[in-house]
Short mmCIF file of C-alpha atoms in Angstrom, two decimals:
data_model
loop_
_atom_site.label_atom_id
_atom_site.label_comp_id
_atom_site.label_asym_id
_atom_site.label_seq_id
_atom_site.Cartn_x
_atom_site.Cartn_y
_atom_site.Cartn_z
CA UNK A 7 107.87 -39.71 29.85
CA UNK A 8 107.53 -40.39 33.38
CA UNK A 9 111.17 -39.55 35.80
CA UNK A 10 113.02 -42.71 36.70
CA UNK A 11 113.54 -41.08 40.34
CA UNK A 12 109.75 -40.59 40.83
CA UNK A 13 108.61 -43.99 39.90
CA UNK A 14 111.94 -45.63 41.64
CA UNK A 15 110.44 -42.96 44.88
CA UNK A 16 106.90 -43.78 44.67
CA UNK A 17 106.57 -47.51 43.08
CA UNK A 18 102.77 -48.07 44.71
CA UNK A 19 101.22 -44.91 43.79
CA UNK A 20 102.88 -45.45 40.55
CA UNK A 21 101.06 -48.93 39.96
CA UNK A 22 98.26 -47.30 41.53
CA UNK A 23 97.74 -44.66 39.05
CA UNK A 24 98.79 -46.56 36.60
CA UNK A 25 95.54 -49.09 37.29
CA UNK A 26 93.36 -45.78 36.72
CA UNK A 27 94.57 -45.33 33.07
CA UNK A 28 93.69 -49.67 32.79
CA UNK A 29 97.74 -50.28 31.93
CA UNK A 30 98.14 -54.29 31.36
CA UNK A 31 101.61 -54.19 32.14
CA UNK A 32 102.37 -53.14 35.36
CA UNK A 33 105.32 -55.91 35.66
CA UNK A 34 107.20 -53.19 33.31
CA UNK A 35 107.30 -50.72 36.60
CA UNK A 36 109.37 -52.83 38.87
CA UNK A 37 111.32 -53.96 35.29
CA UNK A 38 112.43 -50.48 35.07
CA UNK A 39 113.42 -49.98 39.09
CA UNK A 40 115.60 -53.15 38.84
CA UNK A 41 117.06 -52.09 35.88
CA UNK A 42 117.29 -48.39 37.15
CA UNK A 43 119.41 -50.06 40.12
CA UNK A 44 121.44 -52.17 37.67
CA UNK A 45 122.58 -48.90 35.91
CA UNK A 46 123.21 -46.96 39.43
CA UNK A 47 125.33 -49.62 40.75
CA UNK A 48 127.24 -49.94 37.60
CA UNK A 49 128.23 -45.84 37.58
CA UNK A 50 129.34 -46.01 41.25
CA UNK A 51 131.35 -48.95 40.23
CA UNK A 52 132.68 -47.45 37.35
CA UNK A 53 133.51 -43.86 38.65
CA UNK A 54 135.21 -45.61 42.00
CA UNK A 55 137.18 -47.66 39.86
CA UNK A 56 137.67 -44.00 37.36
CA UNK A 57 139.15 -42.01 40.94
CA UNK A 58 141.60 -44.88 41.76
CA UNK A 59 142.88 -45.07 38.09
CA UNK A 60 143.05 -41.41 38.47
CA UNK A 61 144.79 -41.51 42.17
CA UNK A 62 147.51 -44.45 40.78
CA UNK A 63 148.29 -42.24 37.23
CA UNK A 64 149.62 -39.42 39.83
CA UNK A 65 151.48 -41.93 42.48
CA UNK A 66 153.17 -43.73 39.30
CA UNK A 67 154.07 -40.30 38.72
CA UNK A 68 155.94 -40.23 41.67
CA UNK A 69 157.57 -42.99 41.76
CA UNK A 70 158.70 -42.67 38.78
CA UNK A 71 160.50 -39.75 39.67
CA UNK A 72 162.01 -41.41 42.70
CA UNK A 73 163.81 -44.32 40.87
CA UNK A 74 160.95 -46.82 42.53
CA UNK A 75 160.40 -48.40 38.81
CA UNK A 76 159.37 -51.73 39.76
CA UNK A 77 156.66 -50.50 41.82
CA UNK A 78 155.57 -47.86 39.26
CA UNK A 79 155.27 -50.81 36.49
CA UNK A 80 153.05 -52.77 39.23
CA UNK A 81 151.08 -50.14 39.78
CA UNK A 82 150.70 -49.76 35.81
CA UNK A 83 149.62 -53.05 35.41
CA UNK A 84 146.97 -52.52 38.11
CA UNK A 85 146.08 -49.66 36.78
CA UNK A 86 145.12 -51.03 33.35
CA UNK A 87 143.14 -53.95 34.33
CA UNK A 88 141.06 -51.43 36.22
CA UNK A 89 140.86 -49.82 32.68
CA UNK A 90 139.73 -52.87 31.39
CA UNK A 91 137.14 -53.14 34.01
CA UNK A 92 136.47 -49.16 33.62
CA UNK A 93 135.51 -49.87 29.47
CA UNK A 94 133.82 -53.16 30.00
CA UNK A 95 131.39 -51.23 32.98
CA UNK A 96 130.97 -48.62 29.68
CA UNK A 97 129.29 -50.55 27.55
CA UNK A 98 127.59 -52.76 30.06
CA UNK A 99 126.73 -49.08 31.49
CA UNK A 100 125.24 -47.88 28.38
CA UNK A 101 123.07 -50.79 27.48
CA UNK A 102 121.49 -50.51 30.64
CA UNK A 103 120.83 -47.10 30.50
CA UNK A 104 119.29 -47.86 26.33
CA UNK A 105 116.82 -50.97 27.45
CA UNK A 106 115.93 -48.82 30.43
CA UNK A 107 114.94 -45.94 28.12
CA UNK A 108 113.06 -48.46 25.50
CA UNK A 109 111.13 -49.90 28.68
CA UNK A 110 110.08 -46.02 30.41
CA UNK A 111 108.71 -45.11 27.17
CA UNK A 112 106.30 -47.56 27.24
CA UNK A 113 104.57 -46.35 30.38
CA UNK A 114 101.81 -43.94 29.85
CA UNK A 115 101.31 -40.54 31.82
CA UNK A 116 100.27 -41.09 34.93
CA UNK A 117 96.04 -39.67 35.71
CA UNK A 118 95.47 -36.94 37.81
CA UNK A 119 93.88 -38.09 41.01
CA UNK A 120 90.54 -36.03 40.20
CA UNK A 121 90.33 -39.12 36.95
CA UNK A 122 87.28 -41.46 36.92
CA UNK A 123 87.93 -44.92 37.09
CA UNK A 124 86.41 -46.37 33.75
CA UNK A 125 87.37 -48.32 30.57
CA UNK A 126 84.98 -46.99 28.25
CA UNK A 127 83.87 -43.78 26.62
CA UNK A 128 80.02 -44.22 28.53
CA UNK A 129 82.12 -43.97 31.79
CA UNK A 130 83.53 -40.44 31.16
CA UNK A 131 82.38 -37.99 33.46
CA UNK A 132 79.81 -35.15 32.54
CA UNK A 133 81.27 -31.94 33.88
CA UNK A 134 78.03 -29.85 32.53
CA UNK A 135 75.85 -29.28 29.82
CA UNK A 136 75.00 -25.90 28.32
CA UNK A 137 72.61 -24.80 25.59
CA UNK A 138 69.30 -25.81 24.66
CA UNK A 139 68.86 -28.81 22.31
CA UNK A 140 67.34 -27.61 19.18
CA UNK A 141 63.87 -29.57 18.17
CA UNK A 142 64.45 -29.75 14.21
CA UNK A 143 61.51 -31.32 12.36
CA UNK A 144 61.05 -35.13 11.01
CA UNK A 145 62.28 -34.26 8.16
CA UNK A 146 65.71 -32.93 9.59
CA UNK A 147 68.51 -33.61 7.22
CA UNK A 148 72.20 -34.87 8.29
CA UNK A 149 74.52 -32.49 7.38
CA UNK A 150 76.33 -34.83 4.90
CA UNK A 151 72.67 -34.26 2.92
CA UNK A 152 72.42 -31.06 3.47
CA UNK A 153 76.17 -30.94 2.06
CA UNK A 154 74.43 -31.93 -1.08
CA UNK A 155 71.85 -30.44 -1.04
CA UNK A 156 73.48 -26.87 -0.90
CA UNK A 157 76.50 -27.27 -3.15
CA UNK A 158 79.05 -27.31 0.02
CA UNK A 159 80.97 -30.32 0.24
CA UNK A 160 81.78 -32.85 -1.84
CA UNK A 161 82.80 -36.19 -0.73
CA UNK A 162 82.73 -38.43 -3.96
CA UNK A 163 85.14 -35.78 -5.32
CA UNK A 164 87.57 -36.24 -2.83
CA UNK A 165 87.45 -40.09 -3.05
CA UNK A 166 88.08 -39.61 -6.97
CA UNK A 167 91.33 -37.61 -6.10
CA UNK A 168 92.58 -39.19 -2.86
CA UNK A 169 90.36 -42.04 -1.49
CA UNK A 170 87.58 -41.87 1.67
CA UNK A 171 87.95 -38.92 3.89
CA UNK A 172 89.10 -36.28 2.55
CA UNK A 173 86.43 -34.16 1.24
CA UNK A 174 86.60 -31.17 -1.15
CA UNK A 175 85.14 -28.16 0.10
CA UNK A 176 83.37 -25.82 -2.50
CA UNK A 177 81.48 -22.16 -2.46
CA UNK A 178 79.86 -21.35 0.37
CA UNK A 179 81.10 -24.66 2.41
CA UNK A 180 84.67 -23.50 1.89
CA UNK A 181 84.28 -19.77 3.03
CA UNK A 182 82.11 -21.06 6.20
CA UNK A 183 85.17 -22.84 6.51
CA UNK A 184 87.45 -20.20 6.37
CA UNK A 185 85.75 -18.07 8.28
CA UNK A 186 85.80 -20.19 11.26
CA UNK A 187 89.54 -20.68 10.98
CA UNK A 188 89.58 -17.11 10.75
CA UNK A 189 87.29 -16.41 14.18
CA UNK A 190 89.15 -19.19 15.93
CA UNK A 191 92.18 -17.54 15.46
CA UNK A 192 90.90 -13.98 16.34
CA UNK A 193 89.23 -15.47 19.42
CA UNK A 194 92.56 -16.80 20.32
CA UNK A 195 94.68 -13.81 19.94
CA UNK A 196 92.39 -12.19 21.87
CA UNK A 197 92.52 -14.10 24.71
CA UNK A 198 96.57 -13.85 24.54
CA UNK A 199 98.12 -16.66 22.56
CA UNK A 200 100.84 -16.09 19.78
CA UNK A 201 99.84 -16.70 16.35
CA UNK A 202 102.73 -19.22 14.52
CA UNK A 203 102.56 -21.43 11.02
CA UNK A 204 104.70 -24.41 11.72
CA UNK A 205 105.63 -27.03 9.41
CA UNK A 206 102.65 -29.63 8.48
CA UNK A 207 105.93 -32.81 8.77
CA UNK A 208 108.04 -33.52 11.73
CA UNK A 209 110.35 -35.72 12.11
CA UNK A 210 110.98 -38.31 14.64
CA UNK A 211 112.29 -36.59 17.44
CA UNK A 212 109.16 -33.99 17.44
CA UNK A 213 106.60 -37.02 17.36
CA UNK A 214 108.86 -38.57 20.49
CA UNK A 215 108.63 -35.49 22.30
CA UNK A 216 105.00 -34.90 22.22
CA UNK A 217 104.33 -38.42 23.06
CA UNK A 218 102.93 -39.40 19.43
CA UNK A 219 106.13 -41.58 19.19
CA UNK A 220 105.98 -44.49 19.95
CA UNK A 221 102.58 -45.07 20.66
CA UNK A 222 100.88 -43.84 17.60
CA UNK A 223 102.83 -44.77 14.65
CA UNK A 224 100.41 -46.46 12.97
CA UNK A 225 97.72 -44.03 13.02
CA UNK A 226 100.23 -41.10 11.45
CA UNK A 227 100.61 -40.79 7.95
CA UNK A 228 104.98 -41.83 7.15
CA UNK A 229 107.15 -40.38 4.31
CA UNK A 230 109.41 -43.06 3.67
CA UNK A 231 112.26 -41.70 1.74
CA UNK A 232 112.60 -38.76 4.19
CA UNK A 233 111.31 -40.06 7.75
CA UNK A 234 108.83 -37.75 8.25
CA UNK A 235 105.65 -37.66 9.42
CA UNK A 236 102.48 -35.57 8.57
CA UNK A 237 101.29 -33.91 11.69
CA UNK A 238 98.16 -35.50 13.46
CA UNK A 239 97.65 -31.87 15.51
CA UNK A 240 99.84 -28.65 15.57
CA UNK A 241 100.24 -29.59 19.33
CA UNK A 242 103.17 -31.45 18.27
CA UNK A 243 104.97 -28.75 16.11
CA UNK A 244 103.93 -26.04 17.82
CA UNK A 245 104.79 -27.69 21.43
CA UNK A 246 108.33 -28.75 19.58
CA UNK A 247 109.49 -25.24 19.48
CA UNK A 248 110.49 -25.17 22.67
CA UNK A 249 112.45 -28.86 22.62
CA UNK A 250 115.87 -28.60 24.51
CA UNK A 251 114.65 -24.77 26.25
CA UNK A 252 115.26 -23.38 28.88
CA UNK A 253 113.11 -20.32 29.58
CA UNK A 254 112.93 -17.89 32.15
CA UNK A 255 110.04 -17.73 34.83
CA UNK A 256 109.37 -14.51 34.23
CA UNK A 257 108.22 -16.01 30.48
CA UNK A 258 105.90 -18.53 31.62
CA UNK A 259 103.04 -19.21 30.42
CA UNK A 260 103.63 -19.14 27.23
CA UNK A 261 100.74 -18.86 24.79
CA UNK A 262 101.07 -19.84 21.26
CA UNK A 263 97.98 -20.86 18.57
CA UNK A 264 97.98 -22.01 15.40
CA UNK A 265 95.79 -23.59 12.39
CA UNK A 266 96.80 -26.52 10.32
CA UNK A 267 95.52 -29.21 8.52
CA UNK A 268 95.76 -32.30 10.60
CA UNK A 269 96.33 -36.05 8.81
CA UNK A 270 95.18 -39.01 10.65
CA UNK A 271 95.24 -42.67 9.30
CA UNK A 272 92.25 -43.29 11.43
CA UNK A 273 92.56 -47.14 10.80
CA UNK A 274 89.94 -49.53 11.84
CA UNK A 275 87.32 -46.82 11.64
CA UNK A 276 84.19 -47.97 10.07
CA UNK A 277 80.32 -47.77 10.56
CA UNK A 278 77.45 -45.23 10.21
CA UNK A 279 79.40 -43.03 13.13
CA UNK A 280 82.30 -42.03 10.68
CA UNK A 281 79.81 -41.15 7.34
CA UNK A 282 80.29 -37.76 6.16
CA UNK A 283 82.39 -35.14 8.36
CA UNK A 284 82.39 -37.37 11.33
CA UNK A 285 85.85 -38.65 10.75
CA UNK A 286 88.05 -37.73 8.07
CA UNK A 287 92.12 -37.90 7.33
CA UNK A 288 92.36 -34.90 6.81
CA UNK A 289 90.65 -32.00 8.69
CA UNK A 290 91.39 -28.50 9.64
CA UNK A 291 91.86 -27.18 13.10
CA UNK A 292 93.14 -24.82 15.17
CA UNK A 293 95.60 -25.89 18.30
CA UNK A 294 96.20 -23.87 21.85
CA UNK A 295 99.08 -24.45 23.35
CA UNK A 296 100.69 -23.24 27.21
CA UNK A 297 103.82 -23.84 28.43
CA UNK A 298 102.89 -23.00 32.31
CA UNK A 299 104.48 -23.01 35.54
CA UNK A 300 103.73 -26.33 37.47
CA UNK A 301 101.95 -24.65 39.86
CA UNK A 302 99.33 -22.91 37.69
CA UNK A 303 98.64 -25.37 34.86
CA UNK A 304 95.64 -26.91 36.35
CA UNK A 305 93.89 -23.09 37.06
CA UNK A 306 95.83 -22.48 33.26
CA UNK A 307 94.03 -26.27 32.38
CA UNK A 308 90.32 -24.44 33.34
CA UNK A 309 90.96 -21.37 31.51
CA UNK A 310 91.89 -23.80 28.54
CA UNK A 311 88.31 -25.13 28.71
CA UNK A 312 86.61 -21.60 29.57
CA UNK A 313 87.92 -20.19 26.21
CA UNK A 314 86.92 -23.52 24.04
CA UNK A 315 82.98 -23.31 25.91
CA UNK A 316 83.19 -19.74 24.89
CA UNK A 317 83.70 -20.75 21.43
CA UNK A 318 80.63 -22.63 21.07
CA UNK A 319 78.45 -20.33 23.18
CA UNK A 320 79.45 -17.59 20.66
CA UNK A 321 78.48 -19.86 18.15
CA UNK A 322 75.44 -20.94 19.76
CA UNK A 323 75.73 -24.99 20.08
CA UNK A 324 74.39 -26.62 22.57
CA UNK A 325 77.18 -28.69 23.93
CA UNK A 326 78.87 -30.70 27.55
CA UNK A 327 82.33 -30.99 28.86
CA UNK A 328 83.47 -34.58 30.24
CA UNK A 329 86.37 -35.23 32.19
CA UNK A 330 87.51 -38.45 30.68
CA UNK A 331 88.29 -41.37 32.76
CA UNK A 332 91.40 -43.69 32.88
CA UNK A 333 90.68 -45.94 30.18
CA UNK A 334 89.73 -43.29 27.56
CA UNK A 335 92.14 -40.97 28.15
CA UNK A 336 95.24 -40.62 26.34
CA UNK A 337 98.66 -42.08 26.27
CA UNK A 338 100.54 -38.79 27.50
CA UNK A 339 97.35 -36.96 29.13
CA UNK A 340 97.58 -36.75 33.17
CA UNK A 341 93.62 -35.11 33.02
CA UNK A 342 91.62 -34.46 29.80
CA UNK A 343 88.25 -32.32 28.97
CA UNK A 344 86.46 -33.11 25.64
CA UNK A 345 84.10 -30.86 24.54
CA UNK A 346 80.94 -32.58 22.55
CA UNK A 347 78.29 -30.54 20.71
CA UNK A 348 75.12 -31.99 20.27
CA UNK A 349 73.92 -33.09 16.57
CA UNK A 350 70.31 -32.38 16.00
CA UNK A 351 70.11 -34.64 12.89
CA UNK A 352 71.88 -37.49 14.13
CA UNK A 353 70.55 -37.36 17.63
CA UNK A 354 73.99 -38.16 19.38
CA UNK A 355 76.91 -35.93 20.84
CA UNK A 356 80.03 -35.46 18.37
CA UNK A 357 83.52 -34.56 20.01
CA UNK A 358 84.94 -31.31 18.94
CA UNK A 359 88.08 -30.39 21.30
CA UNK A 360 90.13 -32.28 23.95
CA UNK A 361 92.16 -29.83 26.27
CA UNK A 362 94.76 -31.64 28.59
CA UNK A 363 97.46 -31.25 30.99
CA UNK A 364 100.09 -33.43 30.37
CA UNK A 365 101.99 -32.07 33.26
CA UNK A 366 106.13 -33.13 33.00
CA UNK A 367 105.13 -35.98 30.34
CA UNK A 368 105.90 -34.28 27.57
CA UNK A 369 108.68 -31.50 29.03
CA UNK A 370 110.64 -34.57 29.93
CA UNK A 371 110.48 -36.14 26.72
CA UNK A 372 111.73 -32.25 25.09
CA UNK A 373 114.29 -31.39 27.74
CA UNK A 374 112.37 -28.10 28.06
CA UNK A 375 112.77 -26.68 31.51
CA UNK A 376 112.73 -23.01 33.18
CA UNK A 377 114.87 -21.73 35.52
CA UNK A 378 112.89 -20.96 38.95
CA UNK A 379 113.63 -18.54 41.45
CA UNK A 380 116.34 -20.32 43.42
CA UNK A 381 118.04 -20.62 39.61
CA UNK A 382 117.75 -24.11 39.59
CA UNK A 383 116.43 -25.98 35.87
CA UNK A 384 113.07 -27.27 36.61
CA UNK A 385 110.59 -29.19 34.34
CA UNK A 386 107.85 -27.50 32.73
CA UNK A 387 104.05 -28.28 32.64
CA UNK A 388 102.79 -28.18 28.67
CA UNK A 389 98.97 -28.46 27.67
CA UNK A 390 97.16 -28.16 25.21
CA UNK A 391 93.65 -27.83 23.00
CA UNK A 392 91.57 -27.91 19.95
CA UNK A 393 90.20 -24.04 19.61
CA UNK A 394 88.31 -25.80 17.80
CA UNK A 395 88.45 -28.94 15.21
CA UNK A 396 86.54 -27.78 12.42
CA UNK A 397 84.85 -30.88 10.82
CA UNK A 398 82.00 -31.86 13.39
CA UNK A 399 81.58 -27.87 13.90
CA UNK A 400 80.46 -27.81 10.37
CA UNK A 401 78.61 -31.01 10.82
CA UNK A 402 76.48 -29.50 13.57
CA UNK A 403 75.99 -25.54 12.47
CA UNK A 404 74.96 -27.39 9.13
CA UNK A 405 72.45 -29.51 11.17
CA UNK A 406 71.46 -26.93 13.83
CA UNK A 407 70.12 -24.32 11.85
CA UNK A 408 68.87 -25.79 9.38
CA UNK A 409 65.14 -24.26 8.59
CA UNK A 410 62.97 -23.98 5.75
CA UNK A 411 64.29 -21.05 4.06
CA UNK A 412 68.01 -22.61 4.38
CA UNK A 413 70.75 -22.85 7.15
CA UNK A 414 71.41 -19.62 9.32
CA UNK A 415 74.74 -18.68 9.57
CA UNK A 416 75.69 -18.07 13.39
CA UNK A 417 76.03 -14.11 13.91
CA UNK A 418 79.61 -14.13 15.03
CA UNK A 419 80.48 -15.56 11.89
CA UNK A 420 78.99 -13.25 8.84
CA UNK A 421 81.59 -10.73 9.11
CA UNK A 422 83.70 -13.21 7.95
CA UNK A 423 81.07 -15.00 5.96
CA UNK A 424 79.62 -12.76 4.03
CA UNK A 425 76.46 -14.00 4.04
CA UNK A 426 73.89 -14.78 6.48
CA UNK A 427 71.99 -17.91 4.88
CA UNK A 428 73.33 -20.17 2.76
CA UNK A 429 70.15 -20.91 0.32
#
């Protein structure tokens, strides 16, 4: 959630950035100033009227203990119509201040100034490529045949006992699986981050303070009965921890990772792009996530992306970064990587991780601040990324190395495996 001060401060680079990120409602800035003023002009009102309600109480005092009675009940009566005028400011006070919080939350983050311009996906910026492109044969199978073909996933079966996209995972497709769960997570403790299981439902308040809420409500899966929600990421448990903190600087950056399933509705999703692992409801992943210093979460932001490119160079995928521009990124992202991998069998490039600064977006939202070095509470930056989403990894390993004899199990991964083929 953007600050009320900054955008009331800085109402043309606010519409300006704003433009970047292709907002169609930019009325809804200078909607939120007026109403911003409305609500500052009714609390000086209110506490001038509050300090000469206060001032008569003690001079009634006094005149009360002077015999001056008639004045003292004058006074009195003055002194509760400004009461009056003190409750009725109150409530006009507090509605203010509730459609002024409905209308802020409906602004997006606002783009770093190193964002594209661009509406579509085809406009994202290629940061670099790495890897060569494997040349598989004609006769190249997807992975969602090669799924088949080797006993590793089964996607009718998971239709039979939930519905489209959500596969079931059997011999060796389930231990590649956990294995790569496994050497994310190793990978990530390595490079510092705290391992932590958080819950797979939040309620409202988490999805608010992550940003999920409420812009994407309708692509989260909703327990009725308890108002909860399944988690879309573990960015927004795992950031949650630290809703209504106040750390120390000495403690920043904090580094936590964790894996979870992740449920998506994914509605509207259809076509020969989504077949197979491409996109599912329910996937596995494992989440980064840095609470940082402003000052360091961009450098923090590039070490986010280092660590994700060294996944897939350990794992030996070909694979770009982009730097997204305005139109594809994000509601609460200020500057966003993706990391694609390229598909052999499919011929196209498949996302696999999004790392992003959201900057104060989110902090604001969670009330989580640190304490700097004058002792003053100061907003935190958060980010976060996918260390790696597991589904299109599979998709493209599967592809990849697929050869005659059967598909080659990366070399960072048979410790864990097991195996080196699967045949």
């Amino acid at each position: 959630m953007l600050q009320v001060s900054y955008i009331r401060e800085n109402r043309e680079q606010v519409l300006e950035r704003l433009a970047v990120k292709n907002f169609k409602q930019p009325g809804l800035v200078d909607e939120i100033i007026a109403l911003d003023e409305q609500r500052r002009s009714l609390q000086v009102t209110s506490e001038d009227l509050q300090s000469k309600a206060n001032a008569s109480a003690k001079q009634i005092g006094e005149l009360m203990r002077t015999g001056k009675k008639d004045e003292a009940d004058t006074l009195k009566g003055q002194t509760s119509a400004w009461k009056e005028e003190i409750k009725k400011l109150t409530d006009e006070l507090a509605s203010a201040e509730e459609e002024l919080q409905q209308k802020i939350v409906l602004l997006p983050n606002l783009p770093h100034s190193s964002v594209p311009k661009g509406l579509t996906p085809e406009e994202n910026e290629v940061v670099l490529e790495n890897g060569a492109v494997p040349a598989l044969p004609e006769n190249a199978l997807p992975h969602w045949e090669l799924a088949a073909k080797y006993n590793l996933i089964d996607f009718e079966l998971g239709v039979k006992i939930t519905g489209a996209g959500f596969p079931v995972y059997k011999g060796k497709g389930a231990k590649l699986q956990r294995a790569l769960i496994s050497f994310f997570l190793d990978e990530a403790e390595k490079a510092g981050y705290n391992e932590v299981i958080p819950p797979l439902v939040v309620n409202e308040a988490s999805g608010f303070g992550t940003g999920q809420l409420p812009d994407k409500e309708g692509q989260m899966y909703y327990i009725n009965e308890d108002k909860l929600f399944l988690i879309p990421t573990a960015e927004v448990p795992i950031t949650n921890l630290y809703r209504d903190v106040i750390l120390k600087a000495d403690e920043l950056p904090v580094m936590n990772c964790g894996y979870t399933p992740c449920f998506r509705r994914e509605a509207g999703s259809y076509g020969a792009h989504v077949r197979g692992l491409n996109r599912l409801h329910q996937f596995d992943k494992v989440e980064v996530v840095q609470v940082a210093h402003p000052e360091k979460s961009y450098a923090i932001l590039e070490e986010m992306s280092l660590h994700v490119q060294g996944l897939l160079q350990k794992l030996g995928l070909p694979y770009r970064v982009l730097r997204l521009c305005g139109g594809d990124m994000g509601f609460a992202s200020a500057l966003t990587y993706d990391m694609e991998t390229w598909s052999a069998a499919q011929q196209r490039w498949l996302e696999v991780s999004s790392v992003s600064n959201f900057e104060t977006f989110q902090s604001n939202r969670l009330k989580l601040r640190f304490r700097n070095a004058e002792g003053k509470t100061q907003l935190a930056h958060t980010l976060n990324g996918s260390a790696l989403a597991l589904p299109r990894i599979v998709a493209t390993l599967l592809e990849n190395n697929q050869t005659e004899k059967g598909i080659k199990v990366p070399e960072v991964l048979v410790p864990y495996t097991k195996f080196e083929w699967i045949d």
